[in-house]
PDB file of C-alpha atoms in Angstrom:
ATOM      1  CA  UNK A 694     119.119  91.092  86.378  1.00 94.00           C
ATOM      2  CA  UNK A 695     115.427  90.274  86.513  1.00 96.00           C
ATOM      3  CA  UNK A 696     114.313  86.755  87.504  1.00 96.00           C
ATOM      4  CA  UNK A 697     110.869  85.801  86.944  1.00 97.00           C
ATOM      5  CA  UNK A 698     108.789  82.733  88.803  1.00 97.00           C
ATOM      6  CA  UNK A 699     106.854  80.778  85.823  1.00 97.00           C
ATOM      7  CA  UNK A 700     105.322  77.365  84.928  1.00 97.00           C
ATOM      8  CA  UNK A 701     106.114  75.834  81.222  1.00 94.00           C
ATOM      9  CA  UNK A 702     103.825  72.784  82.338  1.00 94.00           C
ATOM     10  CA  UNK A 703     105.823  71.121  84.567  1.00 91.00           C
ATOM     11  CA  UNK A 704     106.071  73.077  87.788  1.00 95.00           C
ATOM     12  CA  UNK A 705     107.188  76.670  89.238  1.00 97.00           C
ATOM     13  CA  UNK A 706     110.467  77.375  88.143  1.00 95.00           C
ATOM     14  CA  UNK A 707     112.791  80.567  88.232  1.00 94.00           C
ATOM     15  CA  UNK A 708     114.643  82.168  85.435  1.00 94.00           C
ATOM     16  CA  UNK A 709     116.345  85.183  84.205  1.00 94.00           C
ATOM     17  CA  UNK A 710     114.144  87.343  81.702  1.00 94.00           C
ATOM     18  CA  UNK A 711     116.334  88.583  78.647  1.00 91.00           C
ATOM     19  CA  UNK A 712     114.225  90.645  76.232  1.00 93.00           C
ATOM     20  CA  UNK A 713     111.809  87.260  75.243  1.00 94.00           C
ATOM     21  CA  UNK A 714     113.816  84.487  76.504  1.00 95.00           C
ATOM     22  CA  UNK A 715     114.105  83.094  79.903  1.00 94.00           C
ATOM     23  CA  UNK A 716     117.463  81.424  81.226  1.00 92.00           C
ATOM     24  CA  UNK A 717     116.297  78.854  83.477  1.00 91.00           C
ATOM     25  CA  UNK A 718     117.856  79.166  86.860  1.00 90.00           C
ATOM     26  CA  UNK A 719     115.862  75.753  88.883  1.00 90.00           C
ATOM     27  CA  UNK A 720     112.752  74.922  90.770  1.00 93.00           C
ATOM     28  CA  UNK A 721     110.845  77.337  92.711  1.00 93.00           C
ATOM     29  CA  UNK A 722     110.475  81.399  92.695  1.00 92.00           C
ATOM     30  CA  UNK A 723     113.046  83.741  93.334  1.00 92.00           C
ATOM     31  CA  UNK A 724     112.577  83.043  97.263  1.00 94.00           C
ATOM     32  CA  UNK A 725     114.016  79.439  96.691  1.00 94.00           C
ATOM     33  CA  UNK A 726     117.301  80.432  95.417  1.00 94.00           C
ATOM     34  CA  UNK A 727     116.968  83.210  98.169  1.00 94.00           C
ATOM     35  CA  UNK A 728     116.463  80.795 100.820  1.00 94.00           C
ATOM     36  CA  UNK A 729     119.296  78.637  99.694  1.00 92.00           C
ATOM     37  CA  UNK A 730     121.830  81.267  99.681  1.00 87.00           C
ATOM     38  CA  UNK A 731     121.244  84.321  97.323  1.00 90.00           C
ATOM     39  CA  UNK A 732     120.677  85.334  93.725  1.00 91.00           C
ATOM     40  CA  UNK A 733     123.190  84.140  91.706  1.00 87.00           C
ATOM     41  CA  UNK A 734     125.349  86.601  89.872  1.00 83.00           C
ATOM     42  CA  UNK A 735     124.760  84.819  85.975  1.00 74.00           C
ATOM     43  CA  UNK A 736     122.800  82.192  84.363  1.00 75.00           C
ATOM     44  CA  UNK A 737     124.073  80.010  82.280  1.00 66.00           C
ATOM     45  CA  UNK A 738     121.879  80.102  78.905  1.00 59.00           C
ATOM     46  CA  UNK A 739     119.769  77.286  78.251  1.00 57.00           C
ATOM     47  CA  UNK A 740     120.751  75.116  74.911  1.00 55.00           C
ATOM     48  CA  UNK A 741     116.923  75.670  74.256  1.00 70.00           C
ATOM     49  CA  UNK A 742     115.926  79.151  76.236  1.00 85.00           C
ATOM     50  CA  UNK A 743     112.492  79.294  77.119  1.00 91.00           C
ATOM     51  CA  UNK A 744     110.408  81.097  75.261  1.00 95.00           C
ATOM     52  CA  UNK A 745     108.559  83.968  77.474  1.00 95.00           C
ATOM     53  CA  UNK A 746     105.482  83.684  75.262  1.00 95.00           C
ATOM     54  CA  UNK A 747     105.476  79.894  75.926  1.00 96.00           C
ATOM     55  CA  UNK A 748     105.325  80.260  79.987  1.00 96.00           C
ATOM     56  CA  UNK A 749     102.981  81.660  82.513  1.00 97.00           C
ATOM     57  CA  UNK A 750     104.494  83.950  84.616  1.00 98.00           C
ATOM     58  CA  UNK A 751     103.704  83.968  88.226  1.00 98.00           C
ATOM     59  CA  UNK A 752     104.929  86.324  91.193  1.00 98.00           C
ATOM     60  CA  UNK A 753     108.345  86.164  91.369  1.00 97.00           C
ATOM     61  CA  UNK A 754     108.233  85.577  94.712  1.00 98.00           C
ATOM     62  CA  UNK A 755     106.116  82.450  95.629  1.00 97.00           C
ATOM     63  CA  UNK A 756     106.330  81.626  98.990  1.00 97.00           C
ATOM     64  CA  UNK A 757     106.880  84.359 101.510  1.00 98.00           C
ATOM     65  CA  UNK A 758     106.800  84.403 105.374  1.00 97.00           C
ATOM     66  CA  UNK A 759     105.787  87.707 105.487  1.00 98.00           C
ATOM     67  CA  UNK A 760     103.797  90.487 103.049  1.00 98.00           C
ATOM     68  CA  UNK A 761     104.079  93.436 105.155  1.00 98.00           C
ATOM     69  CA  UNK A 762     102.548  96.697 103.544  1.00 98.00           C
ATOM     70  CA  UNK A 763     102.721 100.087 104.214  1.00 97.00           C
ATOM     71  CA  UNK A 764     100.118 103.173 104.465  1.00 94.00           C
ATOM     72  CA  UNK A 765     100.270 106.533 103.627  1.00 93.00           C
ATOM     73  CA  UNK A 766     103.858 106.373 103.097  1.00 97.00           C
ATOM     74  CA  UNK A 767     103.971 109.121 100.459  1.00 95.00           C
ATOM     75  CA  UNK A 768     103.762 112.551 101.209  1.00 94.00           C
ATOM     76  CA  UNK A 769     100.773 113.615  98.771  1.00 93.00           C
ATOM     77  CA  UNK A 770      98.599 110.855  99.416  1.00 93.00           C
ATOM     78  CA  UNK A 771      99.041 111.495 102.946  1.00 90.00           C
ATOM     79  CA  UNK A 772      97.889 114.973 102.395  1.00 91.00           C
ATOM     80  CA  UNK A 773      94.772 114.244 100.206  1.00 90.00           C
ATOM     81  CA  UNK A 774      93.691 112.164 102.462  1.00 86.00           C
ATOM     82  CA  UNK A 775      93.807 114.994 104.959  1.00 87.00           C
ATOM     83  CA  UNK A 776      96.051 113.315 106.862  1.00 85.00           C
ATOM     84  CA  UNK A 777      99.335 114.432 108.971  1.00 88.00           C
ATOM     85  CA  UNK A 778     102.321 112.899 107.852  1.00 89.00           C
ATOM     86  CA  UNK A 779     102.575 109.432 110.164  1.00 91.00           C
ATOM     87  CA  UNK A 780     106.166 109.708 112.356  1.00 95.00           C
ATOM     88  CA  UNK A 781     106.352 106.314 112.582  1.00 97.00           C
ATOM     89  CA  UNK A 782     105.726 103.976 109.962  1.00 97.00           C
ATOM     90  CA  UNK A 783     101.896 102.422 109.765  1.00 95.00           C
ATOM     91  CA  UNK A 784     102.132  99.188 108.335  1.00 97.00           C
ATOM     92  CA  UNK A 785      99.722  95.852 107.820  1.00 97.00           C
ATOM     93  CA  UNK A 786      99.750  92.419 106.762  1.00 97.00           C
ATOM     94  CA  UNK A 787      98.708  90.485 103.659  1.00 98.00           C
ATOM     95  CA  UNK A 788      98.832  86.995 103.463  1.00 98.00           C
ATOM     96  CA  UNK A 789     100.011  84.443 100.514  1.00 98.00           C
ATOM     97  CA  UNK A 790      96.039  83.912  99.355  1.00 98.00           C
ATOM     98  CA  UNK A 791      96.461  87.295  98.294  1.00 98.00           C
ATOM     99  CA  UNK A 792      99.278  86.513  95.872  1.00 98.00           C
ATOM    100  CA  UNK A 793      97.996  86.872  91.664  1.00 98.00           C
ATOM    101  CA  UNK A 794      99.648  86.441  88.788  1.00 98.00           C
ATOM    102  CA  UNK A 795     101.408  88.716  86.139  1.00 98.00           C
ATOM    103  CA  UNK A 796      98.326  89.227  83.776  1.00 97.00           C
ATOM    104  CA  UNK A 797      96.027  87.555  86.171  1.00 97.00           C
ATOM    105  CA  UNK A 798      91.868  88.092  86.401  1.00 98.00           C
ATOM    106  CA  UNK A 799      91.476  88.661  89.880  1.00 98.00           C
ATOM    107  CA  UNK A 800      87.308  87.965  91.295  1.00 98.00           C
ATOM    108  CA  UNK A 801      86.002  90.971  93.225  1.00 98.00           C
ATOM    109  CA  UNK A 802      84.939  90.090  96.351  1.00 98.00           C
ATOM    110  CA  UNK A 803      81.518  89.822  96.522  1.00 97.00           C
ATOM    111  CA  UNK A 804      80.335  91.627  99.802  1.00 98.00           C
ATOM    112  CA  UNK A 805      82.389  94.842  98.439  1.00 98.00           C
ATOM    113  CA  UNK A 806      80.947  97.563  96.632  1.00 95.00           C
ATOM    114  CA  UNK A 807      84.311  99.842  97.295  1.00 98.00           C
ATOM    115  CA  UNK A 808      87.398  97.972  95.937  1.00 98.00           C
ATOM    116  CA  UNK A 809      90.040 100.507  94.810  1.00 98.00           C
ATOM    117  CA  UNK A 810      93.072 100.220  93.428  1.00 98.00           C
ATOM    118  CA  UNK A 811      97.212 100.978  94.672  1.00 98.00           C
ATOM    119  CA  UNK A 812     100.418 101.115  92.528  1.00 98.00           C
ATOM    120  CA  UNK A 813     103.393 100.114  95.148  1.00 98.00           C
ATOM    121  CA  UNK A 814     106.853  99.655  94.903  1.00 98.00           C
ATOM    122  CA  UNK A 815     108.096  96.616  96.698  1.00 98.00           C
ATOM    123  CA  UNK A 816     111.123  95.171  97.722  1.00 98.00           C
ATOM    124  CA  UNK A 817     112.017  92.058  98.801  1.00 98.00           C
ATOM    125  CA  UNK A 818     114.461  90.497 101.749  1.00 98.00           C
ATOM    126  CA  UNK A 819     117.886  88.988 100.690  1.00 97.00           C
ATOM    127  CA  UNK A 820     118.561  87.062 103.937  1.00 97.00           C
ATOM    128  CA  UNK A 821     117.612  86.493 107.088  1.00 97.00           C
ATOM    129  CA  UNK A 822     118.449  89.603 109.318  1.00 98.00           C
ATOM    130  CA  UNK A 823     117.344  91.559 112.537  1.00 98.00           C
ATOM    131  CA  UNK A 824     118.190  94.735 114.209  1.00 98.00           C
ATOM    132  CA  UNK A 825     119.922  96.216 110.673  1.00 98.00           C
ATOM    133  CA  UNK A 826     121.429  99.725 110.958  1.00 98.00           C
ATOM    134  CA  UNK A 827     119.568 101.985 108.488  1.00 98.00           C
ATOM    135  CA  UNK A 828     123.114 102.927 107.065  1.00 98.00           C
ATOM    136  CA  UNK A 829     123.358  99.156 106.082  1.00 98.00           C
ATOM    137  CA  UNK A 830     119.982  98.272 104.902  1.00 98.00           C
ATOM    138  CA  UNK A 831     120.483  98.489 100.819  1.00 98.00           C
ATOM    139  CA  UNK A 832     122.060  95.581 101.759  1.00 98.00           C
ATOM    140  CA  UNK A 833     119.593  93.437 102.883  1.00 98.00           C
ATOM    141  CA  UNK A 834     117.391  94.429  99.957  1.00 98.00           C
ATOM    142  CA  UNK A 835     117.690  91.305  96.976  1.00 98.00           C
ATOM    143  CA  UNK A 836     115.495  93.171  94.435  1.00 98.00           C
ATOM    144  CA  UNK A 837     112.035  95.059  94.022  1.00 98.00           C
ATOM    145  CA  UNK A 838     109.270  94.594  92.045  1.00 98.00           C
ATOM    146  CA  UNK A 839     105.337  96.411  91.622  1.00 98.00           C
ATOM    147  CA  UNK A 840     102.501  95.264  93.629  1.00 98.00           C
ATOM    148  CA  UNK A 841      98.999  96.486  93.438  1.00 98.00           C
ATOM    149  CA  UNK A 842      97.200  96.759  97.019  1.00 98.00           C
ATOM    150  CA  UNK A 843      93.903  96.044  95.708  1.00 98.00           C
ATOM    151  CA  UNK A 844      91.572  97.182  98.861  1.00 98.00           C
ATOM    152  CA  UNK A 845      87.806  96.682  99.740  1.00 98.00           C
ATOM    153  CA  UNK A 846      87.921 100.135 101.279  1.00 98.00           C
ATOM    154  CA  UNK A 847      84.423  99.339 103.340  1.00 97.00           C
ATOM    155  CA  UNK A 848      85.845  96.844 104.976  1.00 98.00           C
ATOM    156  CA  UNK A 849      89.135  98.629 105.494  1.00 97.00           C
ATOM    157  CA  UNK A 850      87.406 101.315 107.473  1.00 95.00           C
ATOM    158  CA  UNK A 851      84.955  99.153 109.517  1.00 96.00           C
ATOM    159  CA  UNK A 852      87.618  98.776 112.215  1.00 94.00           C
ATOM    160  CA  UNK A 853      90.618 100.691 113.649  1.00 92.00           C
ATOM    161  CA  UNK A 854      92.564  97.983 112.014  1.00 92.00           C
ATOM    162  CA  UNK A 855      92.583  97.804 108.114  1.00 95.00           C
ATOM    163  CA  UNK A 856      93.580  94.138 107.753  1.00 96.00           C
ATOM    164  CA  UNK A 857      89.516  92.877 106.652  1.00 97.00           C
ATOM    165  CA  UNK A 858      89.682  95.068 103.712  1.00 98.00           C
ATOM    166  CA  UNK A 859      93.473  93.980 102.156  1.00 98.00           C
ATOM    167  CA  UNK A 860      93.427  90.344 102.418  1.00 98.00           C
ATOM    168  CA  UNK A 861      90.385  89.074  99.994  1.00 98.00           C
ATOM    169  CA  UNK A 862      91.911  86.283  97.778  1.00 98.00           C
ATOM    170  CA  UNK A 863      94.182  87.937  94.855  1.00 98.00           C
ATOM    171  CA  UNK A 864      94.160  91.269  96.215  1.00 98.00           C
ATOM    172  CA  UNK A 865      98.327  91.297  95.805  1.00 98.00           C
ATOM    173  CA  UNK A 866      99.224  91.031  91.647  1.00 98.00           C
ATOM    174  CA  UNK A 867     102.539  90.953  92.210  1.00 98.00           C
ATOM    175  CA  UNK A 868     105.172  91.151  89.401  1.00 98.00           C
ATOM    176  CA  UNK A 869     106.194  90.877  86.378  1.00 98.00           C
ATOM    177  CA  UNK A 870     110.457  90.486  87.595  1.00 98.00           C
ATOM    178  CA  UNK A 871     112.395  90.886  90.534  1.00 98.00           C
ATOM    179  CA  UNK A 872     114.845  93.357  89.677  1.00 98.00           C
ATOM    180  CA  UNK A 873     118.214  93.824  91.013  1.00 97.00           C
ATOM    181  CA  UNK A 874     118.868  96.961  92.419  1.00 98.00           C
ATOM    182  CA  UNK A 875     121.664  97.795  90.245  1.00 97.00           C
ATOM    183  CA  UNK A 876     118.951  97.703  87.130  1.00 97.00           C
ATOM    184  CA  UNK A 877     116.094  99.024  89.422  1.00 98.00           C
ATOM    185  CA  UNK A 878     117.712 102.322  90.172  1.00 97.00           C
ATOM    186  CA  UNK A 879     118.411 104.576  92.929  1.00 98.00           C
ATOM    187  CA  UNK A 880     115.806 103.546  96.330  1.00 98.00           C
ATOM    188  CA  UNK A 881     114.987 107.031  96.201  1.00 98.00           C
ATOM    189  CA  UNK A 882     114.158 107.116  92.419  1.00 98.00           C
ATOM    190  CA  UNK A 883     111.880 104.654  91.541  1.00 98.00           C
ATOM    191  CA  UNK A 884     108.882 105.657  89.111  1.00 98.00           C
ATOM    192  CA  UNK A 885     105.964 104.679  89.156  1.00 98.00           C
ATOM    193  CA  UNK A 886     102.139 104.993  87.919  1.00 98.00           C
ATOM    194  CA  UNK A 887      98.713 103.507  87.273  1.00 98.00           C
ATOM    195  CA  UNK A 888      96.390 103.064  84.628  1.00 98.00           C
ATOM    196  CA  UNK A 889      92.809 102.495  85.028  1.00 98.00           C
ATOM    197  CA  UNK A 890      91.445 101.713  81.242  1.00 98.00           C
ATOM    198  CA  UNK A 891      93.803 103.472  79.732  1.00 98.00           C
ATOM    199  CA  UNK A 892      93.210 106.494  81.775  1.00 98.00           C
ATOM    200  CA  UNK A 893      96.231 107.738  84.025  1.00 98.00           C
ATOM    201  CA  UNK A 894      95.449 108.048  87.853  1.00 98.00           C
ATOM    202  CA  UNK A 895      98.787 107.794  89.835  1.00 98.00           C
ATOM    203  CA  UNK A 896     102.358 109.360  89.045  1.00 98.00           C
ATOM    204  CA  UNK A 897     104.891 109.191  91.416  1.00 98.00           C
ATOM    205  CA  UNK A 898     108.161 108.269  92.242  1.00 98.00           C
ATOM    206  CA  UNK A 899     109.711 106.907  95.487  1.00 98.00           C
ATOM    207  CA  UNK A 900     110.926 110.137  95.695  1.00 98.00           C
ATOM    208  CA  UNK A 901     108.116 111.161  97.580  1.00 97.00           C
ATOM    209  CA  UNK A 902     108.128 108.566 100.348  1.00 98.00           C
ATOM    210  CA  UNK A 903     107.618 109.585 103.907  1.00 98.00           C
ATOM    211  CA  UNK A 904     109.820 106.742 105.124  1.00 98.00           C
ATOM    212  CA  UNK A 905     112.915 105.512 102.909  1.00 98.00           C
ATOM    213  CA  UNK A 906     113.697 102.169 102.421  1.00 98.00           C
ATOM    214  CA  UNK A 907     116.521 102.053 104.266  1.00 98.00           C
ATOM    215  CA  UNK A 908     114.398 103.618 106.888  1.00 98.00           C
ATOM    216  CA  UNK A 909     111.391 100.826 106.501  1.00 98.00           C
ATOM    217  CA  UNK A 910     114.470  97.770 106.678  1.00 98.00           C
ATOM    218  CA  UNK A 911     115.892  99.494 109.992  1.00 98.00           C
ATOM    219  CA  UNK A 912     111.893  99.972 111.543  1.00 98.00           C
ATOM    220  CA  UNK A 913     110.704  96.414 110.693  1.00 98.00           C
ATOM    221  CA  UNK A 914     114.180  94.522 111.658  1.00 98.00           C
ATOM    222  CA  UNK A 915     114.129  96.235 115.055  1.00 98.00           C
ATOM    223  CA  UNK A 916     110.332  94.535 115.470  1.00 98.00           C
ATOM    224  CA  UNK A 917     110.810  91.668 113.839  1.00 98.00           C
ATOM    225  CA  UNK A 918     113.538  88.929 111.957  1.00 98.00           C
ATOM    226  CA  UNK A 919     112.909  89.469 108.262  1.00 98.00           C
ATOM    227  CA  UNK A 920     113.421  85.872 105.998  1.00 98.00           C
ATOM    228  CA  UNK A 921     114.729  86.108 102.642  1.00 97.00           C
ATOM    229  CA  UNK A 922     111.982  86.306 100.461  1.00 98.00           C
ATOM    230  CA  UNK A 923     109.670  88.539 102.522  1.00 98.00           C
ATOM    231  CA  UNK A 924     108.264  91.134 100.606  1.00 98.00           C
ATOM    232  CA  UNK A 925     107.375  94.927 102.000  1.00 98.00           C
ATOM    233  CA  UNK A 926     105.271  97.207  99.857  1.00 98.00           C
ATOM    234  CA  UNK A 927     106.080 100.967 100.311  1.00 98.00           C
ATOM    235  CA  UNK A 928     102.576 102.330 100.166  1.00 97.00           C
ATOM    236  CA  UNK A 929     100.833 104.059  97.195  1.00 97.00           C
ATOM    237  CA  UNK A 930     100.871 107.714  95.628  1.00 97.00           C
ATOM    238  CA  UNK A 931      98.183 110.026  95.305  1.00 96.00           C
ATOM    239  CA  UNK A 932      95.380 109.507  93.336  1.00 97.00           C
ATOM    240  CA  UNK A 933      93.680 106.445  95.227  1.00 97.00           C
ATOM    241  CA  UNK A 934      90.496 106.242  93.245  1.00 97.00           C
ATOM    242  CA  UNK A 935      88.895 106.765  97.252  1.00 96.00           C
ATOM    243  CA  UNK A 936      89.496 109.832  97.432  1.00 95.00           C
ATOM    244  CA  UNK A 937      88.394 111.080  93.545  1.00 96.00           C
ATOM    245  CA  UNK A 938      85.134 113.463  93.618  1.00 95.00           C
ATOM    246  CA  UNK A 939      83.564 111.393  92.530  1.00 97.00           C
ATOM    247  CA  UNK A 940      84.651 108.190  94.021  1.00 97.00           C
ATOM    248  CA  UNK A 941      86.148 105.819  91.357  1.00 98.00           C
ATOM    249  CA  UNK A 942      85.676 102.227  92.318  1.00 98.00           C
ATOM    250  CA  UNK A 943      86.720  99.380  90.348  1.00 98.00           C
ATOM    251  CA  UNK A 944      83.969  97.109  87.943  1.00 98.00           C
ATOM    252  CA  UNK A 945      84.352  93.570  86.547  1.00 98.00           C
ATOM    253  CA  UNK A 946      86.055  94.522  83.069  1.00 98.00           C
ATOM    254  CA  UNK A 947      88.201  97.037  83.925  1.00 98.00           C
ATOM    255  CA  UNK A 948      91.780  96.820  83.259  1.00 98.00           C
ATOM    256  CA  UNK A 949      94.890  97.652  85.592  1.00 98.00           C
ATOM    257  CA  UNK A 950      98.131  98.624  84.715  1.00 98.00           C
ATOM    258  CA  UNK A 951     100.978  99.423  87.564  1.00 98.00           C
ATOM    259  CA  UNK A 952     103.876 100.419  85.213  1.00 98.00           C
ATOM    260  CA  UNK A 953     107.795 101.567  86.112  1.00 98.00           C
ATOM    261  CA  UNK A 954     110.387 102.125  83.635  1.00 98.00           C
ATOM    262  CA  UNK A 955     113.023  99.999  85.466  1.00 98.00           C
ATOM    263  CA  UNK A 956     110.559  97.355  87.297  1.00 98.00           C
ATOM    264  CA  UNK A 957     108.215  96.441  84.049  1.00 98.00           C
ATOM    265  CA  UNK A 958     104.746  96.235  83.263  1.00 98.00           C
ATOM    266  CA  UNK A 959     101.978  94.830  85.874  1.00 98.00           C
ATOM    267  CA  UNK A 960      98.640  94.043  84.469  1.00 98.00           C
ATOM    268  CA  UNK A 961      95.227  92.734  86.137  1.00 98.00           C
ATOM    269  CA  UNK A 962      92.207  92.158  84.989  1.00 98.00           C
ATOM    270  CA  UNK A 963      89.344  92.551  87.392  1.00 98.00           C
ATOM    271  CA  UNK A 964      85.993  90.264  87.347  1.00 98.00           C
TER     272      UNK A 964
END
């Protein structure tokens, strides 16, 4: 199934997306119905479905706790960067101001020159857990959805810690669906890639990650309780526009697409 977050004028609400249509499922994202006790299995159809044309869609999930994010976490962006694969998994934080739409125009910051662009595959908590045996973590998982870690990579690298270049406001599009992992795929399997005007730069699949899923669940619960609705981003392929000769950085006008055949179609506009 894929539930969608989205306003018809009176309010967030979440549904089920079928083709066009969305089956209306009650108030709040995705995290509301995960916070109250799960996904449910079916929707009943609306006697009037909403139309998806008639609707903004916002991120599926509204409301997290946590936005944890993870760097080089795939093998060949790790390497051209020039960097060893990390052992342990490097992670940082984004906050909710960083949340955009489906579709949205997202401001550049204005003391960046260097904002680039990241295609990640994210998944998102089912319930409230700690200390989960990698063996058992698929189960934890509700769903996963594309992300773009938009990054002001000047600020990123003007401390040991990268958090002042990720959190600008909008610098998470998040979306379109949250999609069950039976219609997402395998973990393991997950494609993935980014446009830049048309013009493919990144191509992946999770294939290539340095540390699984599974593996990310097990790492974080050990630090941490994860909440339902907390969403972790697995880190971006190769082809960061950072590391392009010459650099590509992104311009007011220029569109982004993060794309996946299971997950959908992610689109930003940047001014």
């Amino acid at each position: 199934m894929r539930f969608v977050s989205y306003d018809a004028g009176e309010g967030p609400r979440c549904g089920v997306l079928d083709g066009d249509r969305i089956a209306d499922a009650g108030p709040g994202g995705a995290d509301a119905l995960l916070r109250e006790g799960g996904l449910p299995d079916a929707v009943a159809a609306l006697s009037e479905p909403v139309a998806l044309a008639d609707v903004r869609l916002l991120p599926p999930v509204l409301d997290p706790s946590k936005i944890v994010c993870m760097g080089l976490n795939y093998r060949e962006h790790a390497a051209e960067a020039g960097l060893d694969p990390p052992e342990t998994p490097t992670f940082f934080a984004k906050f909710r101001n960083a949340l955009a739409d489906p579709g949205a125009e997202v401001a550049l910051p204005g003391y960046s020159e260097k904002v680039d662009y990241e295609a990640e595959v994210a998944f998102v908590i089912g319930r409230r857990c700690k200390d989960v045996p990698e063996a058992e973590a698929l189960g934890v998982v509700a769903g996963y959805t594309l992300l773009n870690d938009l990054s002001a990579r000047d600020y990123q690298f003007m401390t040991p810690q990268w958090l002042p270049g990720k959190v600008f406001d909008g610098s998470a599009p998040c979306g379109p669906a949250l999609v069950t992992p039976d219609e997402a795929g395998p973990h393991d399997a997950i494609e993935i890639s980014l446009t830049l005007n048309g013009e493919t730069m990144q191509s992946a699949s999770t294939a290539d990650l340095i540390h699984s899923v599974p593996a990310l669940v097990a790492y974080l619960s050990k630090l941490m309780t994860l909440e339902p609705g907390d969403i972790v981003s697995t880190g971006t392929p190769a082809g960061v526009g950072s590391v392009r000769q010459p650099h590509v950085w992104l311009k007011p006008g220029d569109e982004v697409v993060v794309e996946s055949p299971t997950l959908g179609r992610l689109e930003t506009r940047l001014t």
